[in-house]
C-alpha positions as a LaTeX table, in Angstrom:
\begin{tabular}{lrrr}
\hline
Residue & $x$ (\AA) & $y$ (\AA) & $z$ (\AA) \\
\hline
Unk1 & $-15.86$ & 16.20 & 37.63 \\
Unk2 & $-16.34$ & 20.47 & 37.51 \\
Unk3 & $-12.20$ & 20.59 & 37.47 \\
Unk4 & $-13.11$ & 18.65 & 34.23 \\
Unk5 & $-15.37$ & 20.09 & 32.84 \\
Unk6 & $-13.60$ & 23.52 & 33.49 \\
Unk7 & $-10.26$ & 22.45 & 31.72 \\
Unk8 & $-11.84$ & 21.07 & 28.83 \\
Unk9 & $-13.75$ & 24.83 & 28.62 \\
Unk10 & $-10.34$ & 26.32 & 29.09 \\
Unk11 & $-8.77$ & 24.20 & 26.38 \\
Unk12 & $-11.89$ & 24.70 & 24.00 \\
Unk13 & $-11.17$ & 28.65 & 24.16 \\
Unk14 & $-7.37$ & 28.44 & 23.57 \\
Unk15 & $-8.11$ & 26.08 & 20.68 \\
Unk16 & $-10.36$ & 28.53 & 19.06 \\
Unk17 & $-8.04$ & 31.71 & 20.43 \\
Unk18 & $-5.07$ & 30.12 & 18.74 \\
Unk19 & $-7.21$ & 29.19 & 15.56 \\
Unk20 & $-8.75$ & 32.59 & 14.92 \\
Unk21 & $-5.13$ & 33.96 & 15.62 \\
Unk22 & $-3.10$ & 31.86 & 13.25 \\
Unk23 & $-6.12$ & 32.15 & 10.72 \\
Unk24 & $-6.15$ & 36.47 & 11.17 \\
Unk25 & $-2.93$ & 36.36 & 10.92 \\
Unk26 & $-2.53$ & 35.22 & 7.31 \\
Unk27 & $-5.51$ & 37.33 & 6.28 \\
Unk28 & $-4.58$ & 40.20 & 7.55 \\
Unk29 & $-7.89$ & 40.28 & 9.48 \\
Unk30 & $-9.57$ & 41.49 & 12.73 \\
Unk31 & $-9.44$ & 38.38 & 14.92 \\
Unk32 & $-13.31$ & 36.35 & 15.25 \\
Unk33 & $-14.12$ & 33.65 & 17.57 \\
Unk34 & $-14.59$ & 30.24 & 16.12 \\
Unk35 & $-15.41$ & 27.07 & 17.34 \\
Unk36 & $-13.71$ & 24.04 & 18.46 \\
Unk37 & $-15.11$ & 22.06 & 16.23 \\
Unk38 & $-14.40$ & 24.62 & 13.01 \\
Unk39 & $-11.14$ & 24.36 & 14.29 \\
Unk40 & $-10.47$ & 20.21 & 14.48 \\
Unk41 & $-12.45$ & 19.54 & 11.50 \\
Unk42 & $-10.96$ & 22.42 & 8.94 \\
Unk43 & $-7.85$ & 23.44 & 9.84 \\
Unk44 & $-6.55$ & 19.97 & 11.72 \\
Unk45 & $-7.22$ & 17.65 & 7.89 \\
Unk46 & $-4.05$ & 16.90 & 6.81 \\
Unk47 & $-3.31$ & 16.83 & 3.50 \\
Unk48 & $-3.73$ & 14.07 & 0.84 \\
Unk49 & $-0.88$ & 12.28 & 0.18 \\
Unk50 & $-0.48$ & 11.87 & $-3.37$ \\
Unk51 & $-0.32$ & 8.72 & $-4.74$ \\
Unk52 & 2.85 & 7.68 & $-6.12$ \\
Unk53 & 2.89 & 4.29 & $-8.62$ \\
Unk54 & 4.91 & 1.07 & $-7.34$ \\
Unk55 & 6.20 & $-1.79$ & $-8.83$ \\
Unk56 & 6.17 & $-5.44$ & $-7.80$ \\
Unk57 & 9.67 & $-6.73$ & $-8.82$ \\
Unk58 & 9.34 & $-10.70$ & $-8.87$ \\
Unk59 & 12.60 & $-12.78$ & $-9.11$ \\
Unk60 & 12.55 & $-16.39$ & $-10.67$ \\
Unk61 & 15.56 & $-18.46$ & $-8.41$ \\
Unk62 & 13.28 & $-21.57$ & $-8.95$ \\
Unk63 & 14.27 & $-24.07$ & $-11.48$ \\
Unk64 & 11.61 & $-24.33$ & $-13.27$ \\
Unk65 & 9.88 & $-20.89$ & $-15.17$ \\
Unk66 & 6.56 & $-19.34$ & $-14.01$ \\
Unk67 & 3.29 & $-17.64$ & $-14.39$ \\
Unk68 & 2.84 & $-14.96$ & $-12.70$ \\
Unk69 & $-0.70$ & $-13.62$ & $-11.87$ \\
Unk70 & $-1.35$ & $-10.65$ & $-9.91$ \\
Unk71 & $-4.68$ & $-10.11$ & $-8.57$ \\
Unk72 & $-6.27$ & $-6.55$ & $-7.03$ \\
Unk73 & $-7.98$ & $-6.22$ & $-3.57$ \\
Unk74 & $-11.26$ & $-7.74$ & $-5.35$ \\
Unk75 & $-10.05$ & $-10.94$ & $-6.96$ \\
Unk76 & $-9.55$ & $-9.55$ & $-10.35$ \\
Unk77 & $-6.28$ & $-10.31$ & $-12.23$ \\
Unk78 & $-4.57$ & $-7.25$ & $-12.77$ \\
Unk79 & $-1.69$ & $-8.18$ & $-14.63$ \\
Unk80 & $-0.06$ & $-12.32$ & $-15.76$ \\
Unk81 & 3.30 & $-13.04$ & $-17.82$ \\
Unk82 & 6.11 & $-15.81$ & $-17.18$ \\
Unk83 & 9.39 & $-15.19$ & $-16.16$ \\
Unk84 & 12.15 & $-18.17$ & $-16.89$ \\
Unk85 & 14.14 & $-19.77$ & $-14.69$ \\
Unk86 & 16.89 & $-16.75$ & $-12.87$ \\
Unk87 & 14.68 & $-13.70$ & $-14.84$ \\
Unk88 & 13.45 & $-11.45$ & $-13.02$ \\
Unk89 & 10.05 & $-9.08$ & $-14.33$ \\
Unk90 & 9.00 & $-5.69$ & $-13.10$ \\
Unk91 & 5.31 & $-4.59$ & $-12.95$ \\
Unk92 & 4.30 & $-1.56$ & $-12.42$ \\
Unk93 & 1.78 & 0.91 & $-11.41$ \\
Unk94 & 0.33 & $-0.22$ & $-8.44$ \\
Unk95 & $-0.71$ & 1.75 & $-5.54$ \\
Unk96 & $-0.43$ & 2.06 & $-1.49$ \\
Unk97 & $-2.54$ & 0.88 & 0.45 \\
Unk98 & $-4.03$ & $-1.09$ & $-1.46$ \\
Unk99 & $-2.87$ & $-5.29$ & $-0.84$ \\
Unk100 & $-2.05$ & $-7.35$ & $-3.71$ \\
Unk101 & $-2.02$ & $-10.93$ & $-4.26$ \\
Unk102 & 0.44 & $-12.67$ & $-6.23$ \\
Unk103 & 0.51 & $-16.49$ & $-7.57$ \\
Unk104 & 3.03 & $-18.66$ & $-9.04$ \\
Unk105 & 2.41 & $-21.35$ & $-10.94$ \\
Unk106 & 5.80 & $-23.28$ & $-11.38$ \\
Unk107 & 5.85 & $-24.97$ & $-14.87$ \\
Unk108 & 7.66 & $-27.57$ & $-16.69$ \\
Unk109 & 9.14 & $-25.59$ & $-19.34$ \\
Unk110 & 11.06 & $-22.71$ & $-19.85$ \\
Unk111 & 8.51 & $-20.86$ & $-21.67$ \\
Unk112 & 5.28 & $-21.06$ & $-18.91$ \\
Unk113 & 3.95 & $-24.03$ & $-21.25$ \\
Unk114 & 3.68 & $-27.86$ & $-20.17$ \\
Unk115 & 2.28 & $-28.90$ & $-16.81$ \\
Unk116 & 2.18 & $-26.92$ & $-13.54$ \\
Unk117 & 4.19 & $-28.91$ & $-11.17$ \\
Unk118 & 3.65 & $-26.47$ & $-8.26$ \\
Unk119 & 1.19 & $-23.33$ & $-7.30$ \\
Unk120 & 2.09 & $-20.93$ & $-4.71$ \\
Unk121 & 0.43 & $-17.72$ & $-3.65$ \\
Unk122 & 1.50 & $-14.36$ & $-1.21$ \\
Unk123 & 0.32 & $-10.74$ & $-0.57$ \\
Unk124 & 2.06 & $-7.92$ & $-1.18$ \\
Unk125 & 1.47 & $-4.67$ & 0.52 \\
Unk126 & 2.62 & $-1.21$ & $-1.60$ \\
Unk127 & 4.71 & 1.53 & 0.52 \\
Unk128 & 3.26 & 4.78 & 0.15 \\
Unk129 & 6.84 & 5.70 & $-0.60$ \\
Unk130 & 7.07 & 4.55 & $-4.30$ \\
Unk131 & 9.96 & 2.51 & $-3.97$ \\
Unk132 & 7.79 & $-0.92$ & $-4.78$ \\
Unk133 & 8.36 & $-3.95$ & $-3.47$ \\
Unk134 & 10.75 & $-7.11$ & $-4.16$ \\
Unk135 & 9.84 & $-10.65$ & $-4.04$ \\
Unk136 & 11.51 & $-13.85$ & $-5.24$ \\
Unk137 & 10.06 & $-17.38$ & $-5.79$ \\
Unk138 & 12.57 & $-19.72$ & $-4.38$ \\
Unk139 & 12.53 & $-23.73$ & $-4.48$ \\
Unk140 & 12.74 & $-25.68$ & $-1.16$ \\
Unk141 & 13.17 & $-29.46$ & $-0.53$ \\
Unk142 & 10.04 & $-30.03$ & $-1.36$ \\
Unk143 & 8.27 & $-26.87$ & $-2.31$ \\
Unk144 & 8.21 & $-23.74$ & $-3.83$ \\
Unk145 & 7.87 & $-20.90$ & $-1.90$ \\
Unk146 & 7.92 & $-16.62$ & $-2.15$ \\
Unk147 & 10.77 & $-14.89$ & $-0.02$ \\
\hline
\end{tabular}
């Protein structure tokens, strides 16, 4: 336990040596002592990452069209439109890390009007990369289903 206790006093000193250093260094100061904790807490923060819009790019391979609906992280739709049968729609400005949550409602005509013959939901995560993300509603044997 005291070979413990004296490392992590050793380790506390270097952290605050090297700190004071590095930090003297740029100022073009007389070196101070500072503490561990001023050291972790201020100098360890990484920087924000900026947030950089996505988009959620949603193909239609289903034979039927569809309405779209995109809701946020609290329920609330955040954007809606239909896409035909093979079109494709981009929507954009959404951010990491935030989940979304995407339904289809597969339709009997070609312009989202008529009956919904099938309703299908997923969740979409953004990359913090900006790239967006890619999804396609596909039809199965006896389904519909995002891929």
């Amino acid at each position: 336990m005291k070979k413990q206790i004296v490392t992590l006093s050793v380790l506390s000193v270097l952290l605050m040596i090297a700190a004071s250093n590095v930090k003297a260094e740029e100022a073009n100061q007389p070196l101070q002592a500072r503490s561990a904790v001023d050291v972790l807490t201020k100098e360890s923060t990484p920087a924000p990452v900026p947030l950089i819009p996505n988009a959620i790019n949603i193909q239609n391979n289903a034979d039927h069209a569809i309405w779209i609906t995109i809701y946020n992280s609290f329920g609330s739709i955040r954007d809606s439109g239909c896409i035909a049968q093979g079109g494709q729609v981009h929507f954009n400005n959404y951010y990491a890390p935030l989940p979304y949550k995407v339904r289809a409602e597969v339709t009997t005509n070609n312009d989202c009007s008529g009956k919904v013959i099938f309703d299908t939901n997923t969740q979409v995560g953004m990359p913090i990369t900006g790239s967006g993300v890619g999804i396609s509603l596909e039809k199965g044997t006896n389904n519909y289903y995002f891929y």
